[in-house]
Amino acid sequence: MSTEHVLDRRPGGHARDRVRRTANKVPGVTASFWIIKVLTTGMGETASDWLAHLLGPVPAVGLGGLGLVAALVLQFAVRRYVAWIYWTAIVMVSVFGTMAADILHVGLGIPYTLSTPLFMITLAAVFALWYAAERTLSIHGIRTRRREVFYWAAVLATFALGTAAGDLTATVGVGYLGSAVLFGAAISVPALAHRAGVLGAVPAFWTAYVITRPLGASIADWMALEPHRGGLGLGLGPVTLSWTVAILALVGHLAVTRRDVRTA
């Protein structure tokens, strides 16, 4: 029996807490999971920039913050994984995580060479606190409020870290297309290491999870930005809308088929 199951069956607590342990609050890790994850990272990148240009930085950040709070309140309110609720929260984390990284760089003048390790330390701290409290970082046992808080804190930190890391590589001469190729190659490393038996499932998952952020953001930026900035010039709005349609289609498919719902 795994540590995760032992923790889930600890005695005590209120009846409501015991009910909350009966259903995992996050989806199973499938191919669709990774595709949607990459799409949400790219869509969040361009949506953040689009809103900032459309509304101004301050209103955009305020709107993004309100959207994030509303999405997380809804996610915490339900007692099981619901595809559209979960992925709405992920989208809003992506949008606001991009804004958080941009605020440090553009608003406060903090270089990406400093914000990237800062977010890395923040993520490490979240993981350390999570593991100290639960003795696991597995996403297959997100059945209690405390684990859910740790999970979403880690998710938010990974998005901010990935945004800063992607912008760092894009601004040091690698470019957006080069960054997409770089992170596309990098994301295969944890998968191959896990397959070879040299990296556990949990660290492999979280490593890949972090890398999906700069991967998706680099692809979206390359598609949206002007040619003189190294992009295709398709525009922030069109890229945001097209990626949103793709996300809605895939999430709708999962909501109907329930292929990402863990039954154990």
mmCIF file of C-alpha atoms in Angstrom:
data_model
loop_
_atom_site.group_PDB
_atom_site.id
_atom_site.type_symbol
_atom_site.label_atom_id
_atom_site.label_comp_id
_atom_site.label_asym_id
_atom_site.label_seq_id
_atom_site.Cartn_x
_atom_site.Cartn_y
_atom_site.Cartn_z
ATOM 1 C CA MET A 1 0.000 0.000 0.000
ATOM 2 C CA SER A 2 1.369 3.442 -0.908
ATOM 3 C CA THR A 3 1.927 6.326 1.497
ATOM 4 C CA GLU A 4 -0.770 8.163 -0.385
ATOM 5 C CA HIS A 5 -3.427 5.588 0.506
ATOM 6 C CA VAL A 6 -2.281 5.482 4.125
ATOM 7 C CA LEU A 7 -2.665 9.228 4.407
ATOM 8 C CA ASP A 8 -6.072 9.175 2.761
ATOM 9 C CA ARG A 9 -7.361 6.697 5.358
ATOM 10 C CA ARG A 10 -6.185 8.463 8.455
ATOM 11 C CA PRO A 11 -8.872 8.363 11.184
ATOM 12 C CA GLY A 12 -10.504 11.386 12.686
ATOM 13 C CA GLY A 13 -11.768 14.621 11.234
ATOM 14 C CA HIS A 14 -15.233 15.769 10.363
ATOM 15 C CA ALA A 15 -17.605 13.823 8.153
ATOM 16 C CA ARG A 16 -17.313 16.499 5.460
ATOM 17 C CA ASP A 17 -13.528 15.968 5.277
ATOM 18 C CA ARG A 18 -14.023 12.205 4.911
ATOM 19 C CA VAL A 19 -16.438 12.792 2.031
ATOM 20 C CA ARG A 20 -13.934 15.078 0.324
ATOM 21 C CA ARG A 21 -11.396 12.234 0.297
ATOM 22 C CA THR A 22 -13.617 10.027 -1.845
ATOM 23 C CA ALA A 23 -12.882 11.802 -5.156
ATOM 24 C CA ASN A 24 -9.660 13.143 -6.594
ATOM 25 C CA LYS A 25 -9.911 16.823 -7.550
ATOM 26 C CA VAL A 26 -7.525 16.764 -10.524
ATOM 27 C CA PRO A 27 -7.582 14.872 -13.841
ATOM 28 C CA GLY A 28 -5.661 11.762 -14.695
ATOM 29 C CA VAL A 29 -2.468 12.351 -16.670
ATOM 30 C CA THR A 30 -3.224 11.420 -20.267
ATOM 31 C CA ALA A 31 -2.047 12.628 -23.670
ATOM 32 C CA SER A 32 -5.016 15.019 -23.693
ATOM 33 C CA PHE A 33 -3.868 16.430 -20.351
ATOM 34 C CA TRP A 34 -0.495 17.449 -21.773
ATOM 35 C CA ILE A 35 -1.980 18.846 -24.993
ATOM 36 C CA ILE A 36 -4.480 21.006 -23.104
ATOM 37 C CA LYS A 37 -1.785 22.054 -20.641
ATOM 38 C CA VAL A 38 0.446 23.345 -23.456
ATOM 39 C CA LEU A 39 -2.522 25.100 -25.070
ATOM 40 C CA THR A 40 -3.490 26.838 -21.814
ATOM 41 C CA THR A 41 0.062 28.077 -21.308
ATOM 42 C CA GLY A 42 0.220 29.612 -24.765
ATOM 43 C CA MET A 43 -3.280 31.027 -24.564
ATOM 44 C CA GLY A 44 -2.522 32.522 -21.134
ATOM 45 C CA GLU A 45 0.625 34.184 -22.483
ATOM 46 C CA THR A 46 -1.059 35.897 -25.419
ATOM 47 C CA ALA A 47 -4.295 36.637 -23.514
ATOM 48 C CA SER A 48 -2.328 38.446 -20.817
ATOM 49 C CA ASP A 49 -0.506 40.623 -23.351
ATOM 50 C CA TRP A 50 -3.690 41.176 -25.361
ATOM 51 C CA LEU A 51 -5.647 42.331 -22.308
ATOM 52 C CA ALA A 52 -2.801 44.634 -21.263
ATOM 53 C CA HIS A 53 -2.827 46.281 -24.700
ATOM 54 C CA LEU A 54 -6.620 46.405 -24.844
ATOM 55 C CA LEU A 55 -7.426 47.611 -21.303
ATOM 56 C CA GLY A 56 -4.130 48.882 -19.954
ATOM 57 C CA PRO A 57 -1.812 47.068 -17.518
ATOM 58 C CA VAL A 58 -3.576 47.978 -14.270
ATOM 59 C CA PRO A 59 -7.159 47.080 -15.329
ATOM 60 C CA ALA A 60 -5.857 43.915 -17.002
ATOM 61 C CA VAL A 61 -4.114 42.771 -13.823
ATOM 62 C CA GLY A 62 -7.228 43.573 -11.778
ATOM 63 C CA LEU A 63 -9.456 41.642 -14.159
ATOM 64 C CA GLY A 64 -7.009 38.735 -14.241
ATOM 65 C CA GLY A 65 -6.844 38.639 -10.447
ATOM 66 C CA LEU A 66 -10.631 38.644 -10.090
ATOM 67 C CA GLY A 67 -10.921 35.902 -12.702
ATOM 68 C CA LEU A 68 -8.347 33.787 -10.893
ATOM 69 C CA VAL A 69 -10.072 34.179 -7.524
ATOM 70 C CA ALA A 70 -13.482 33.345 -8.980
ATOM 71 C CA ALA A 71 -12.147 30.274 -10.798
ATOM 72 C CA LEU A 72 -10.351 28.945 -7.717
ATOM 73 C CA VAL A 73 -13.372 29.550 -5.475
ATOM 74 C CA LEU A 74 -15.451 27.458 -7.857
ATOM 75 C CA GLN A 75 -12.758 24.769 -8.070
ATOM 76 C CA PHE A 76 -12.525 24.507 -4.280
ATOM 77 C CA ALA A 77 -16.313 24.462 -3.928
ATOM 78 C CA VAL A 78 -16.884 21.300 -5.954
ATOM 79 C CA ARG A 79 -16.241 17.900 -4.357
ATOM 80 C CA ARG A 80 -14.878 16.102 -7.393
ATOM 81 C CA TYR A 81 -12.988 16.781 -10.583
ATOM 82 C CA VAL A 82 -15.106 18.608 -13.158
ATOM 83 C CA ALA A 83 -13.294 19.141 -16.451
ATOM 84 C CA TRP A 84 -14.518 22.617 -17.365
ATOM 85 C CA ILE A 85 -14.136 23.965 -13.822
ATOM 86 C CA TYR A 86 -10.619 22.587 -13.425
ATOM 87 C CA TRP A 87 -9.369 23.823 -16.803
ATOM 88 C CA THR A 88 -10.969 27.242 -16.313
ATOM 89 C CA ALA A 89 -8.902 27.549 -13.153
ATOM 90 C CA ILE A 90 -5.776 26.463 -15.050
ATOM 91 C CA VAL A 91 -6.435 29.065 -17.756
ATOM 92 C CA MET A 92 -6.812 31.817 -15.169
ATOM 93 C CA VAL A 93 -3.657 30.695 -13.377
ATOM 94 C CA SER A 94 -1.895 30.880 -16.746
ATOM 95 C CA VAL A 95 -3.167 34.391 -17.449
ATOM 96 C CA PHE A 96 -2.404 35.739 -13.976
ATOM 97 C CA GLY A 97 0.909 33.858 -13.714
ATOM 98 C CA THR A 98 2.027 35.631 -16.881
ATOM 99 C CA MET A 99 0.941 38.951 -15.425
ATOM 100 C CA ALA A 100 2.840 38.286 -12.182
ATOM 101 C CA ALA A 101 6.068 37.599 -14.051
ATOM 102 C CA ASP A 102 5.545 40.624 -16.292
ATOM 103 C CA ILE A 103 4.861 42.907 -13.326
ATOM 104 C CA LEU A 104 8.217 42.001 -11.796
ATOM 105 C CA HIS A 105 10.032 42.645 -15.066
ATOM 106 C CA VAL A 106 8.169 45.561 -16.635
ATOM 107 C CA GLY A 107 6.649 47.220 -13.577
ATOM 108 C CA LEU A 108 9.466 46.769 -11.060
ATOM 109 C CA GLY A 109 12.387 46.445 -13.448
ATOM 110 C CA ILE A 110 13.527 43.077 -12.096
ATOM 111 C CA PRO A 111 15.496 41.207 -14.800
ATOM 112 C CA TYR A 112 14.502 37.711 -15.840
ATOM 113 C CA THR A 113 17.909 36.513 -14.667
ATOM 114 C CA LEU A 114 16.749 37.372 -11.145
ATOM 115 C CA SER A 115 13.011 36.588 -11.317
ATOM 116 C CA THR A 116 13.600 33.108 -12.781
ATOM 117 C CA PRO A 117 15.660 31.851 -9.798
ATOM 118 C CA LEU A 118 13.289 33.735 -7.461
ATOM 119 C CA PHE A 119 10.295 31.790 -8.774
ATOM 120 C CA MET A 120 12.386 28.604 -8.674
ATOM 121 C CA ILE A 121 13.044 29.146 -4.980
ATOM 122 C CA THR A 122 9.346 29.882 -4.431
ATOM 123 C CA LEU A 123 8.343 26.621 -6.104
ATOM 124 C CA ALA A 124 10.949 24.685 -4.113
ATOM 125 C CA ALA A 125 9.548 26.191 -0.910
ATOM 126 C CA VAL A 126 5.989 25.165 -1.842
ATOM 127 C CA PHE A 127 7.157 21.618 -2.559
ATOM 128 C CA ALA A 128 9.119 21.470 0.693
ATOM 129 C CA LEU A 129 6.117 22.602 2.760
ATOM 130 C CA TRP A 130 3.809 20.255 0.875
ATOM 131 C CA TYR A 131 6.064 17.254 1.401
ATOM 132 C CA ALA A 132 6.672 18.105 5.068
ATOM 133 C CA ALA A 133 2.923 18.193 5.659
ATOM 134 C CA GLU A 134 1.818 15.247 3.493
ATOM 135 C CA ARG A 135 4.943 13.145 2.826
ATOM 136 C CA THR A 136 4.024 13.053 -0.873
ATOM 137 C CA LEU A 137 3.818 15.384 -3.856
ATOM 138 C CA SER A 138 1.647 13.028 -5.876
ATOM 139 C CA ILE A 139 -1.321 14.534 -7.695
ATOM 140 C CA HIS A 140 -3.272 11.279 -7.398
ATOM 141 C CA GLY A 141 -4.424 12.006 -3.866
ATOM 142 C CA ILE A 142 -5.776 15.570 -4.047
ATOM 143 C CA ARG A 143 -8.776 14.724 -1.870
ATOM 144 C CA THR A 144 -8.407 17.084 1.081
ATOM 145 C CA ARG A 145 -8.511 20.862 1.343
ATOM 146 C CA ARG A 146 -4.907 21.099 2.523
ATOM 147 C CA ARG A 147 -3.567 19.052 -0.377
ATOM 148 C CA GLU A 148 -5.636 21.099 -2.780
ATOM 149 C CA VAL A 149 -4.167 24.336 -1.410
ATOM 150 C CA PHE A 150 -0.634 22.987 -1.840
ATOM 151 C CA TYR A 151 -1.451 21.744 -5.333
ATOM 152 C CA TRP A 152 -2.724 25.097 -6.587
ATOM 153 C CA ALA A 153 0.115 26.993 -4.897
ATOM 154 C CA ALA A 154 2.538 24.735 -6.787
ATOM 155 C CA VAL A 155 0.629 25.207 -10.046
ATOM 156 C CA LEU A 156 0.731 28.999 -9.710
ATOM 157 C CA ALA A 157 4.451 28.913 -8.940
ATOM 158 C CA THR A 158 5.174 26.675 -11.945
ATOM 159 C CA PHE A 159 3.371 29.053 -14.286
ATOM 160 C CA ALA A 160 5.249 32.095 -12.984
ATOM 161 C CA LEU A 161 8.566 30.223 -13.168
ATOM 162 C CA GLY A 162 7.881 28.938 -16.668
ATOM 163 C CA THR A 163 6.900 32.412 -17.876
ATOM 164 C CA ALA A 164 10.082 33.987 -16.548
ATOM 165 C CA ALA A 165 12.258 31.166 -17.905
ATOM 166 C CA GLY A 166 10.660 31.362 -21.354
ATOM 167 C CA ASP A 167 11.055 35.139 -21.521
ATOM 168 C CA LEU A 168 14.662 34.781 -20.347
ATOM 169 C CA THR A 169 15.640 32.466 -23.197
ATOM 170 C CA ALA A 170 13.695 34.541 -25.738
ATOM 171 C CA THR A 171 15.528 37.739 -24.765
ATOM 172 C CA VAL A 172 19.097 36.401 -24.637
ATOM 173 C CA GLY A 173 19.313 35.631 -28.338
ATOM 174 C CA VAL A 174 17.560 32.276 -28.577
ATOM 175 C CA GLY A 175 14.338 33.832 -29.881
ATOM 176 C CA TYR A 176 10.786 32.529 -29.617
ATOM 177 C CA LEU A 177 11.078 29.775 -32.213
ATOM 178 C CA GLY A 178 14.446 28.748 -30.814
ATOM 179 C CA SER A 179 12.973 28.691 -27.315
ATOM 180 C CA ALA A 180 10.096 26.491 -28.521
ATOM 181 C CA VAL A 181 12.590 24.020 -29.996
ATOM 182 C CA LEU A 182 14.733 24.175 -26.845
ATOM 183 C CA PHE A 183 11.858 23.492 -24.454
ATOM 184 C CA GLY A 184 10.358 20.941 -26.830
ATOM 185 C CA ALA A 185 13.578 18.965 -26.534
ATOM 186 C CA ALA A 186 13.815 19.595 -22.784
ATOM 187 C CA ILE A 187 10.353 18.195 -22.047
ATOM 188 C CA SER A 188 11.406 14.819 -23.448
ATOM 189 C CA VAL A 189 14.159 14.494 -20.817
ATOM 190 C CA PRO A 190 11.958 13.716 -17.771
ATOM 191 C CA ALA A 191 9.834 11.348 -19.893
ATOM 192 C CA LEU A 192 12.875 9.420 -21.086
ATOM 193 C CA ALA A 193 14.460 9.456 -17.618
ATOM 194 C CA HIS A 194 11.280 8.049 -16.091
ATOM 195 C CA ARG A 195 11.008 5.407 -18.789
ATOM 196 C CA ALA A 196 14.636 4.424 -18.135
ATOM 197 C CA GLY A 197 13.899 4.060 -14.428
ATOM 198 C CA VAL A 198 16.246 6.810 -13.245
ATOM 199 C CA LEU A 199 13.540 9.357 -12.332
ATOM 200 C CA GLY A 200 10.437 8.707 -10.276
ATOM 201 C CA ALA A 201 6.942 9.409 -11.560
ATOM 202 C CA VAL A 202 6.339 12.387 -9.264
ATOM 203 C CA PRO A 203 9.518 14.380 -10.030
ATOM 204 C CA ALA A 204 9.154 13.485 -13.719
ATOM 205 C CA PHE A 205 5.599 14.855 -13.727
ATOM 206 C CA TRP A 206 6.448 18.134 -12.025
ATOM 207 C CA THR A 207 9.552 18.672 -14.166
ATOM 208 C CA ALA A 208 7.512 18.227 -17.332
ATOM 209 C CA TYR A 209 4.739 20.381 -15.853
ATOM 210 C CA VAL A 210 7.136 23.294 -15.390
ATOM 211 C CA ILE A 211 8.552 22.939 -18.908
ATOM 212 C CA THR A 212 5.132 22.963 -20.581
ATOM 213 C CA ARG A 213 4.752 26.603 -19.559
ATOM 214 C CA PRO A 214 7.691 28.091 -21.505
ATOM 215 C CA LEU A 215 7.058 25.606 -24.325
ATOM 216 C CA GLY A 216 3.470 26.713 -24.915
ATOM 217 C CA ALA A 217 4.245 30.386 -24.311
ATOM 218 C CA SER A 218 7.171 30.364 -26.754
ATOM 219 C CA ILE A 219 5.045 28.773 -29.496
ATOM 220 C CA ALA A 220 2.194 31.240 -28.946
ATOM 221 C CA ASP A 221 4.528 34.250 -28.874
ATOM 222 C CA TRP A 222 6.231 33.058 -32.058
ATOM 223 C CA MET A 223 2.858 32.807 -33.776
ATOM 224 C CA ALA A 224 1.499 36.130 -32.478
ATOM 225 C CA LEU A 225 4.346 38.635 -32.452
ATOM 226 C CA GLU A 226 5.546 40.765 -35.325
ATOM 227 C CA PRO A 227 8.231 39.493 -37.720
ATOM 228 C CA HIS A 228 10.732 42.107 -36.542
ATOM 229 C CA ARG A 229 10.440 40.534 -33.067
ATOM 230 C CA GLY A 230 10.981 37.044 -34.443
ATOM 231 C CA GLY A 231 7.330 36.031 -34.830
ATOM 232 C CA LEU A 232 4.876 35.197 -37.606
ATOM 233 C CA GLY A 233 2.799 38.316 -36.978
ATOM 234 C CA LEU A 234 -0.593 36.604 -36.639
ATOM 235 C CA GLY A 235 -1.579 38.902 -33.775
ATOM 236 C CA LEU A 236 -2.277 38.458 -30.069
ATOM 237 C CA GLY A 237 -6.058 38.455 -30.474
ATOM 238 C CA PRO A 238 -6.324 35.844 -33.239
ATOM 239 C CA VAL A 239 -3.853 33.499 -31.542
ATOM 240 C CA THR A 240 -5.643 33.857 -28.204
ATOM 241 C CA LEU A 241 -9.036 33.147 -29.756
ATOM 242 C CA SER A 242 -7.867 30.203 -31.876
ATOM 243 C CA TRP A 243 -6.105 28.520 -28.950
ATOM 244 C CA THR A 244 -9.179 29.145 -26.783
ATOM 245 C CA VAL A 245 -11.357 27.349 -29.338
ATOM 246 C CA ALA A 246 -8.942 24.396 -29.322
ATOM 247 C CA ILE A 247 -9.033 24.260 -25.516
ATOM 248 C CA LEU A 248 -12.836 24.378 -25.446
ATOM 249 C CA ALA A 249 -13.055 21.563 -27.982
ATOM 250 C CA LEU A 250 -10.675 19.277 -26.087
ATOM 251 C CA VAL A 251 -12.155 20.014 -22.666
ATOM 252 C CA GLY A 252 -15.657 19.480 -24.058
ATOM 253 C CA HIS A 253 -14.537 16.114 -25.414
ATOM 254 C CA LEU A 254 -13.154 15.113 -22.005
ATOM 255 C CA ALA A 255 -16.303 16.296 -20.239
ATOM 256 C CA VAL A 256 -18.350 13.953 -22.422
ATOM 257 C CA THR A 257 -16.032 10.934 -22.541
ATOM 258 C CA ARG A 258 -14.644 11.322 -18.977
ATOM 259 C CA ARG A 259 -11.459 9.600 -20.096
ATOM 260 C CA ASP A 260 -9.405 11.693 -17.672
ATOM 261 C CA VAL A 261 -11.472 10.809 -14.589
ATOM 262 C CA ARG A 262 -9.593 8.575 -12.165
ATOM 263 C CA THR A 263 -11.771 5.847 -10.683
ATOM 264 C CA ALA A 264 -9.249 4.702 -8.052
#
